[in-house]
mmCIF file of C-alpha atoms in Angstrom:
data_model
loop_
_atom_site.group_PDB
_atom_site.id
_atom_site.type_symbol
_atom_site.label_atom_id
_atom_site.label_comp_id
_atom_site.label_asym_id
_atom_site.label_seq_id
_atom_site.Cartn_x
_atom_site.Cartn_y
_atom_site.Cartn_z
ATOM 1 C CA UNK Q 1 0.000 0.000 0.000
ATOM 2 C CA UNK Q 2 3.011 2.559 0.135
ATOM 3 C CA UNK Q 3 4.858 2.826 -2.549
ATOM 4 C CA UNK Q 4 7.264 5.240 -4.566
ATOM 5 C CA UNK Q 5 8.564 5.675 -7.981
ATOM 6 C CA UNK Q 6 11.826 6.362 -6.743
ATOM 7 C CA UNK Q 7 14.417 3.594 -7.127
ATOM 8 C CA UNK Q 8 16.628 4.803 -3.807
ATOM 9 C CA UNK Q 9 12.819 5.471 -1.738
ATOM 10 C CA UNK Q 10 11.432 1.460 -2.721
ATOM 11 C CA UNK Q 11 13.932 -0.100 0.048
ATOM 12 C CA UNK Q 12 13.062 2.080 2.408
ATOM 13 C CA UNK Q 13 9.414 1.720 1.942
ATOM 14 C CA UNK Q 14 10.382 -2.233 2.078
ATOM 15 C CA UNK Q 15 11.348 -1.359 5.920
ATOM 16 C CA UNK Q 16 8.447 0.286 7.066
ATOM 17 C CA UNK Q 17 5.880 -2.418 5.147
ATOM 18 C CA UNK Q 18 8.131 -4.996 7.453
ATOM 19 C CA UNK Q 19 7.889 -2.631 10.663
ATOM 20 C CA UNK Q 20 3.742 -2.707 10.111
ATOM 21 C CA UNK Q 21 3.732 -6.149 9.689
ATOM 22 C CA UNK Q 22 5.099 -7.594 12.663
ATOM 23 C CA UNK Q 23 3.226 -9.121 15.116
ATOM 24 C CA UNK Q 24 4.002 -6.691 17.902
ATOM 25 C CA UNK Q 25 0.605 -4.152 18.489
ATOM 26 C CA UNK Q 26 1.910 -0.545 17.202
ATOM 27 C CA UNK Q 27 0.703 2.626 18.328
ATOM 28 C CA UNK Q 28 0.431 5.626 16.342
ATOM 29 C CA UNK Q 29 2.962 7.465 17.738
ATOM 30 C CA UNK Q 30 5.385 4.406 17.347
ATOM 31 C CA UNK Q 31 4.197 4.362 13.531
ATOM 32 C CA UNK Q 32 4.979 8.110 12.437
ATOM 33 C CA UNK Q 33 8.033 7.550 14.613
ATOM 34 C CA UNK Q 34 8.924 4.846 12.173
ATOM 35 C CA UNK Q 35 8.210 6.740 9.468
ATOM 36 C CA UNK Q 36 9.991 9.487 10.189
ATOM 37 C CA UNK Q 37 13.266 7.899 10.635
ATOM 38 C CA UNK Q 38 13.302 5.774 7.782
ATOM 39 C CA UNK Q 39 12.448 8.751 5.437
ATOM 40 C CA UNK Q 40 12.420 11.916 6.685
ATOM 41 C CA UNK Q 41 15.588 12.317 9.111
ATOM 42 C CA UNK Q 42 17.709 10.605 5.799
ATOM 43 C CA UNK Q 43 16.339 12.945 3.400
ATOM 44 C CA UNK Q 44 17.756 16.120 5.192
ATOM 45 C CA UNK Q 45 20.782 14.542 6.078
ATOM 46 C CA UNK Q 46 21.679 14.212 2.440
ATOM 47 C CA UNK Q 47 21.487 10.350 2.028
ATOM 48 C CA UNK Q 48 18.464 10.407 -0.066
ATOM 49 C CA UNK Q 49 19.696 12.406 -3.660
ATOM 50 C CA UNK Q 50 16.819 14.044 -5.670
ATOM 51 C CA UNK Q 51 17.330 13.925 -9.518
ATOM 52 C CA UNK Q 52 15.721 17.605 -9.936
ATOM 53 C CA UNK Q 53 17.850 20.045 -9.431
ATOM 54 C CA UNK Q 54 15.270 22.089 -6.552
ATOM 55 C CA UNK Q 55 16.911 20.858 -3.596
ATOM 56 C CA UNK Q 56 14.038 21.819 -1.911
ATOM 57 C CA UNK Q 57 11.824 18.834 -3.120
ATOM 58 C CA UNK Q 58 11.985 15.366 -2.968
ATOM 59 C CA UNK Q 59 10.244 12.070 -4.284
ATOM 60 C CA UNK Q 60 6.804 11.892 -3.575
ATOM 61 C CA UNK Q 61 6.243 15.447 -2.339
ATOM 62 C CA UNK Q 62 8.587 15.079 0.831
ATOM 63 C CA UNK Q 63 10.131 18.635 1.308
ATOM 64 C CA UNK Q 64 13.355 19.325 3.213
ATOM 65 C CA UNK Q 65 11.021 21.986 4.494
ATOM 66 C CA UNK Q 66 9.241 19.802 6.613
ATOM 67 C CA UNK Q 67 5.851 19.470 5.138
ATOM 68 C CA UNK Q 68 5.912 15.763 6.509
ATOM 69 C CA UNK Q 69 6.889 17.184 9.888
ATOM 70 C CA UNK Q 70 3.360 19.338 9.444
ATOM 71 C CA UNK Q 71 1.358 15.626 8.744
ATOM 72 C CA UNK Q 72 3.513 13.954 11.825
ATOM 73 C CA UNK Q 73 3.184 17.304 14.182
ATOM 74 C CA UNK Q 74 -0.907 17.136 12.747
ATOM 75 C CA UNK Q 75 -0.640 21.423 13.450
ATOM 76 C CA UNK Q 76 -3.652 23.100 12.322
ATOM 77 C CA UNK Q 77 -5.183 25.701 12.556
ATOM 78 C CA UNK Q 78 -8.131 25.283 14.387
ATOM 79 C CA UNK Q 79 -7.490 25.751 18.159
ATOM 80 C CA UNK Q 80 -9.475 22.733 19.199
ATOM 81 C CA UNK Q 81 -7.186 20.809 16.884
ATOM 82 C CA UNK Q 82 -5.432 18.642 20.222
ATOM 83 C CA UNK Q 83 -2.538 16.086 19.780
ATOM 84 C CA UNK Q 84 -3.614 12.504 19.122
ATOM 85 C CA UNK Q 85 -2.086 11.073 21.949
ATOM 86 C CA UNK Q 86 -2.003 14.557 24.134
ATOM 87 C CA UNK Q 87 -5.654 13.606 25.243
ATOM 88 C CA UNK Q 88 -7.370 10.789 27.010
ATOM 89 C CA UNK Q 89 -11.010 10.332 27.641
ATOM 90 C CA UNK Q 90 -12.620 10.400 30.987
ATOM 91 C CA UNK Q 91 -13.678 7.223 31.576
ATOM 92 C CA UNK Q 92 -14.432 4.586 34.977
ATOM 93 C CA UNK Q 93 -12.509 1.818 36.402
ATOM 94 C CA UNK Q 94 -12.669 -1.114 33.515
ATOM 95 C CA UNK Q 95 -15.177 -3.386 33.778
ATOM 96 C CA UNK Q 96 -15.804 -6.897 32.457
ATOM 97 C CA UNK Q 97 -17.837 -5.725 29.891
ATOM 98 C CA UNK Q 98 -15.042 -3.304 28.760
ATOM 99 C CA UNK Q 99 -12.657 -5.956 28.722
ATOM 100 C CA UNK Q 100 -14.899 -7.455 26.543
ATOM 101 C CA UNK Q 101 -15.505 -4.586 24.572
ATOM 102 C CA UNK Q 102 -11.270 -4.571 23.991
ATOM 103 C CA UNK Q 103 -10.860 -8.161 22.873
ATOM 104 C CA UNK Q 104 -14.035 -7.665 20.434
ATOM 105 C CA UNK Q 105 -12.775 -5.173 18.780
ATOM 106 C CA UNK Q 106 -9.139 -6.007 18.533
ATOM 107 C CA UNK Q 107 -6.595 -3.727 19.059
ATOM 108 C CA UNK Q 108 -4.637 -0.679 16.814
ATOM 109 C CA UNK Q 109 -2.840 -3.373 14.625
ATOM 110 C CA UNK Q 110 -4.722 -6.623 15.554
ATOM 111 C CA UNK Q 111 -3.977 -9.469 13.236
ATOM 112 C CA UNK Q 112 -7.381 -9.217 10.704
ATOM 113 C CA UNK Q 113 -7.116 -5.246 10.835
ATOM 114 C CA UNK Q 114 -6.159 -4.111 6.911
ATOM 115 C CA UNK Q 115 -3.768 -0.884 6.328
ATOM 116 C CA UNK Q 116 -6.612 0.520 4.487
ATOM 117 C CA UNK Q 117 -8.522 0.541 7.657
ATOM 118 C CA UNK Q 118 -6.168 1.701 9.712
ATOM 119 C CA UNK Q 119 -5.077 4.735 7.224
ATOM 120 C CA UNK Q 120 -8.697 5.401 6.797
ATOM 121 C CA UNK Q 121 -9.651 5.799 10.546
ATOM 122 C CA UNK Q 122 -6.259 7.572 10.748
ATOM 123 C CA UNK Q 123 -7.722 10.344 8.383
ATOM 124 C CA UNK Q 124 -11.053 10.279 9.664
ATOM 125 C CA UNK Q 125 -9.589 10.944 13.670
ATOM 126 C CA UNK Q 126 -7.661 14.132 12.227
ATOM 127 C CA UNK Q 127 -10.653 15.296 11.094
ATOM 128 C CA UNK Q 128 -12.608 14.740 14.107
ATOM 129 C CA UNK Q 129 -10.144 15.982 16.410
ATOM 130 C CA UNK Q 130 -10.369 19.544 14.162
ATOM 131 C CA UNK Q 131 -14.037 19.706 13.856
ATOM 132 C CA UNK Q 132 -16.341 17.626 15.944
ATOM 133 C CA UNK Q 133 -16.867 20.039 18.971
ATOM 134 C CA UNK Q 134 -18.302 21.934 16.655
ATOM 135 C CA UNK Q 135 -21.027 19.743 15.791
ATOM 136 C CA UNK Q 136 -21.735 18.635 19.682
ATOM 137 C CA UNK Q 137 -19.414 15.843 19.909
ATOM 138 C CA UNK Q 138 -16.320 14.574 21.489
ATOM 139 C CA UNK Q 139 -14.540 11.641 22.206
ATOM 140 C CA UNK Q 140 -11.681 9.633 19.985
ATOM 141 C CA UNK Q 141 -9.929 6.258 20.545
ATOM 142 C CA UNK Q 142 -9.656 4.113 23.579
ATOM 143 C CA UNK Q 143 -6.264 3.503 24.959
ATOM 144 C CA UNK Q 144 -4.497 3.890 21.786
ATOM 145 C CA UNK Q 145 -6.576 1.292 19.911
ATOM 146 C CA UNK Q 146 -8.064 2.879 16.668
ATOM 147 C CA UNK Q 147 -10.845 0.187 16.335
ATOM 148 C CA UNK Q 148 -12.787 1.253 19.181
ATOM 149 C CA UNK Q 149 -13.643 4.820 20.454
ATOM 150 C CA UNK Q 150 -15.461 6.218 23.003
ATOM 151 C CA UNK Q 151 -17.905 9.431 21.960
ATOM 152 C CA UNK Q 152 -19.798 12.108 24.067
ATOM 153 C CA UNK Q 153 -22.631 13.939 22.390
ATOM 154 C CA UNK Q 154 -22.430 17.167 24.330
ATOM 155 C CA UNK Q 155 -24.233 20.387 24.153
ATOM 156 C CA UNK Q 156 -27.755 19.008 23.522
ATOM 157 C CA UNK Q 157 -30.036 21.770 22.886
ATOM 158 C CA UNK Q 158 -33.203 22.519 25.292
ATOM 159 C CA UNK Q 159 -36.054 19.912 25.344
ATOM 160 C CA UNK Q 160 -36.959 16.716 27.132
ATOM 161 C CA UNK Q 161 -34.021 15.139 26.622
ATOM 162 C CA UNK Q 162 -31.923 18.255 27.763
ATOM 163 C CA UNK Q 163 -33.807 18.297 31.706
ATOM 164 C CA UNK Q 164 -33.141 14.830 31.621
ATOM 165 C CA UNK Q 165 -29.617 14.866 31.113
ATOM 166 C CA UNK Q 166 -29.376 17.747 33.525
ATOM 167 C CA UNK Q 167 -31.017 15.997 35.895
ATOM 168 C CA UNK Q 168 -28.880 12.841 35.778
ATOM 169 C CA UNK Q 169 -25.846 14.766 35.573
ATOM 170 C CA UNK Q 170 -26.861 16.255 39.118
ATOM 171 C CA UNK Q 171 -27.850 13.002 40.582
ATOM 172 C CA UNK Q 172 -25.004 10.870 39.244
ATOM 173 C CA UNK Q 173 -21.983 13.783 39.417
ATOM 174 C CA UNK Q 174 -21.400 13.477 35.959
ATOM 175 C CA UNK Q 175 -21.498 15.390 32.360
ATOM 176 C CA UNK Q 176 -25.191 16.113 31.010
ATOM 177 C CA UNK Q 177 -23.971 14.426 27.726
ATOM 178 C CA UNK Q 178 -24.967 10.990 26.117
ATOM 179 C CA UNK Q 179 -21.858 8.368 26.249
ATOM 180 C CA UNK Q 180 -21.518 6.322 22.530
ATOM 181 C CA UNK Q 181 -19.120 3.478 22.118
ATOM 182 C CA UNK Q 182 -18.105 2.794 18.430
ATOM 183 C CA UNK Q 183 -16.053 -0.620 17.025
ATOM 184 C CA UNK Q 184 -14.871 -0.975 13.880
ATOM 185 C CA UNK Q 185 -14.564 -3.932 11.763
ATOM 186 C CA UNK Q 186 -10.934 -5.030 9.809
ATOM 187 C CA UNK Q 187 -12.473 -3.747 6.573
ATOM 188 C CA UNK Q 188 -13.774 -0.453 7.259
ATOM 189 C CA UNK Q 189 -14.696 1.789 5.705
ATOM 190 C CA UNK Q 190 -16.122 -1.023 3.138
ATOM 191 C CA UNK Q 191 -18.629 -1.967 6.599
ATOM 192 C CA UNK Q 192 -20.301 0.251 8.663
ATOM 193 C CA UNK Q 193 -18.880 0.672 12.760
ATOM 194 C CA UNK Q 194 -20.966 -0.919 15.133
ATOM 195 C CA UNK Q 195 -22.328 2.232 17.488
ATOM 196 C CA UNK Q 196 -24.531 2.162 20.865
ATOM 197 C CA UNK Q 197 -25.518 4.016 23.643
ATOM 198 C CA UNK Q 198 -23.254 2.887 27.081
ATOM 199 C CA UNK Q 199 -24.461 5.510 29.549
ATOM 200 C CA UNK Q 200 -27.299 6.539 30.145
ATOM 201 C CA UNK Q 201 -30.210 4.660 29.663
ATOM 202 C CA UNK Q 202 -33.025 6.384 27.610
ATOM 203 C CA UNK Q 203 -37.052 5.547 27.733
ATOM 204 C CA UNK Q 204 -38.255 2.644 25.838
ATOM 205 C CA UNK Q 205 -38.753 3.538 22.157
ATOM 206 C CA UNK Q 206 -37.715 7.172 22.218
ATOM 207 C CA UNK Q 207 -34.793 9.121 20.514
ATOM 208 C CA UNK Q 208 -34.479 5.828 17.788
ATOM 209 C CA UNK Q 209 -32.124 4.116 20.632
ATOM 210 C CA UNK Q 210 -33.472 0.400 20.846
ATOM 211 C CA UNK Q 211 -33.973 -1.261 24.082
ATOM 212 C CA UNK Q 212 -30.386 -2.709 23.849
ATOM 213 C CA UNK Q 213 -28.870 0.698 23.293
ATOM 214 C CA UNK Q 214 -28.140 0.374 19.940
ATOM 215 C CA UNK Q 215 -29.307 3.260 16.921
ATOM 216 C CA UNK Q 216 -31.929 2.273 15.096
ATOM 217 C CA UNK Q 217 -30.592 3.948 11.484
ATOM 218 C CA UNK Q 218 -30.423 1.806 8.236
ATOM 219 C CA UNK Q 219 -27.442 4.026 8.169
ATOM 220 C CA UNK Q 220 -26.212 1.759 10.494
ATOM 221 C CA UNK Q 221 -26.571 -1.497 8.305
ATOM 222 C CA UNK Q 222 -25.503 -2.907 4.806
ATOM 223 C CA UNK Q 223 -28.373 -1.942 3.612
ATOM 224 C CA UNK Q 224 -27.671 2.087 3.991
ATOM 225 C CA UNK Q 225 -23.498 2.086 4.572
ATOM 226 C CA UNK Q 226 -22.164 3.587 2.055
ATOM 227 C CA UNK Q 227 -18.014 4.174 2.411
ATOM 228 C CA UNK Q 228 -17.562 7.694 2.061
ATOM 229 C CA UNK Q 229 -19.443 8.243 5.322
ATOM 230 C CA UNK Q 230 -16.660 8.952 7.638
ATOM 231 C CA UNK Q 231 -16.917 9.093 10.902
ATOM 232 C CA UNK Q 232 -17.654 12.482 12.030
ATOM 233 C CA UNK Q 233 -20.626 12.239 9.697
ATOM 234 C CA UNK Q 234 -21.734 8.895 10.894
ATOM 235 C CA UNK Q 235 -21.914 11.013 14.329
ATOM 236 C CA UNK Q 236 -23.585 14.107 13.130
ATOM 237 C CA UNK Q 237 -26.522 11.776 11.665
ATOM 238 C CA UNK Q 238 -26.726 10.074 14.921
ATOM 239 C CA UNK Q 239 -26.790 12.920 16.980
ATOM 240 C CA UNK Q 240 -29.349 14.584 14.537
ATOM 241 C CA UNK Q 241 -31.503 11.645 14.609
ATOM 242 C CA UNK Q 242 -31.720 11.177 18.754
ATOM 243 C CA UNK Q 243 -32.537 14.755 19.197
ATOM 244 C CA UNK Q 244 -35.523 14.505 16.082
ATOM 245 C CA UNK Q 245 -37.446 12.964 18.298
ATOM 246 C CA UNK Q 246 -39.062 15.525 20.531
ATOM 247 C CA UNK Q 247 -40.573 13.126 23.259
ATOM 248 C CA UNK Q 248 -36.803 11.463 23.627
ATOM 249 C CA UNK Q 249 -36.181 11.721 27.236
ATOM 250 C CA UNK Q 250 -34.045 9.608 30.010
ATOM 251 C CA UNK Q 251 -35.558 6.193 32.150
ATOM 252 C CA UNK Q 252 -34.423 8.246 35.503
ATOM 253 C CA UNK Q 253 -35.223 5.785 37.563
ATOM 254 C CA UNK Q 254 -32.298 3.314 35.719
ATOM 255 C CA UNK Q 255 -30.377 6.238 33.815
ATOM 256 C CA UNK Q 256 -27.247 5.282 35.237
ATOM 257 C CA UNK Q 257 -27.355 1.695 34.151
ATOM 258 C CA UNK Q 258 -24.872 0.866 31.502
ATOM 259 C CA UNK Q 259 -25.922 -0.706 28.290
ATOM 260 C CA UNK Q 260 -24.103 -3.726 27.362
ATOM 261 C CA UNK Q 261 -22.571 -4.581 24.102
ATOM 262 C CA UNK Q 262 -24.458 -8.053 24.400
ATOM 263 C CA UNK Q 263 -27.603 -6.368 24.679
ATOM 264 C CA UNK Q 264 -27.346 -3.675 22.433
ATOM 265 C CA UNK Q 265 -26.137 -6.675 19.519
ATOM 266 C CA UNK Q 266 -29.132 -8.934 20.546
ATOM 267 C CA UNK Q 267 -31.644 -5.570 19.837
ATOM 268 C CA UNK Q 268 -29.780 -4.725 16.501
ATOM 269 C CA UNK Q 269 -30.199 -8.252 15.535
ATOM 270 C CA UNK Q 270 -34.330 -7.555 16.250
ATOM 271 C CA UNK Q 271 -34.358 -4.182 14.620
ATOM 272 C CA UNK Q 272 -32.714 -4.935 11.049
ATOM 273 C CA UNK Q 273 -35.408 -8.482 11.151
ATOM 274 C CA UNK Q 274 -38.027 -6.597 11.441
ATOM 275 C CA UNK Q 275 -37.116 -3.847 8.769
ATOM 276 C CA UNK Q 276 -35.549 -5.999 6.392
ATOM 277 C CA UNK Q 277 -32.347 -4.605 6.684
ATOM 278 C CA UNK Q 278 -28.924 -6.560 5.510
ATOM 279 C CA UNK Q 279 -27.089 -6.727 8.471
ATOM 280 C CA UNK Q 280 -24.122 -8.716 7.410
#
């Protein structure tokens, strides 16, 4: 999946095909880190030549003046724009359900996760990290592992769902925002993620979140994925959708009971039988 017309660039490219396939589980930083010593560091010290003339530009786009530092450094703009690994989400002592939640969906380079994936979800997280607080939402990987991220819907504008989540939040010491867990399969974006509601627990059939947890969207399904959904729009529809509903509101009385993954499966399963939807 990398490659380079450059003779002198190929072996190098060789190396860091070898460094992603090993076994061992990489993280990003240890990836760019990779990266940037196989390429980068070589082409400003000289050992890399360029046949053009312009010193100042290399095979495939690499500049001496550090436009792959920009990609590695991921500076932009936007303020809210936070390192990858400069942030971690708030989040409870594990559970056995979130242990099962981590061997489910497999960690950053698990052995049935593709490149494509993980240079997709790569792209899509930069994206996210620049943007999504301005659409209501938070969040980004758990623990490093690119497969599986944990997502806050925050801000939610005033209605019934709005005094409910106040209202929790009060009770329970916690954010007035709805929790979202999403996994992702080896082949995304060619599948659609797997997204549910964790915390908190929402009235039976109100704001399209099924009795499991899980979002009731065709969206959601083979039958509505398409791949250029990414995942900052996945959320935007799923935020949009919950908060259509005007009589979505909270079960206080078991708000603070997680949703679990089995649960929230078992419920998609119903939903997509009884709409017809392709699940698989």
């Amino acid at each position: 999946l990398v490659w380079s017309e450059s003779e002198k660039i190929l072996p190098l490219l060789q190396d860091i095909q070898d460094f992603l396939a090993s076994s061992r589980k990489r993280t990003v930083t240890e990836i760019l880190d990779n990266v940037k010593a196989k390429i980068l560091d070589k082409v400003k010290a000289g050992c890399i030549k360029s046949g053009d003339d312009n010193e100042n530009n290399s095979d495939d786009g690499i500049s001496e003046d550090g436009d792959f530092d920009d990609y590695y450094d991921q500076d932009d703009d936007d303020d809210d724009d936070d390192d990858i690994e400069g942030e971690t989400i708030e989040r409870g002592p594990k559970t056995k359900e979130d242990e099962e939640d981590d061997d489910e969906g497999g960690n950053f380079f698990g052995s049935d996760s593709s490149c494509v994936a993980v240079q997709r979800l790569m792209k899509d997280l930069k994206a996210f990290r620049k943007d999504g607080k301005k659409f209501g939402l938070d969040g980004g990987p758990r623990n490093d592992n690119l497969f599986l991220w944990d997502i806050k819907l925050i801000d939610i504008p005033e209605s019934k769902l709005s005094k409910d989540l106040e209202t929790f939040a009060k009770r329970h010491n916690t954010e007035p925002c709805i929790n979202l867990e999403m996994m992702f399969p080896p082949d995304y974006p060619m599948s659609p993620p797997f997204v549910r509601v964790t915390t908190p627990r929402f009235k039976f059939l109100t704001g399209h979140v099924t009795i499991g947890g899980s979002i009731c969207m065709e969206m959601l399904t083979k039958s509505g994925w398409t791949p250029t959904n990414d995942i900052e729009n996945i959320l935007v529809q799923i935020r949009c959708e919950i908060l259509s509903d005007p009589n979505a509101q909270l079960d206080l009385n078991n708000a603070n009971t997680a949703y679990t993954q089995s649960e929230a499966r078992a419920a998609f399963q119903r939903m997509v039988q009884r709409y017809g939807w392709d699940k698989s």
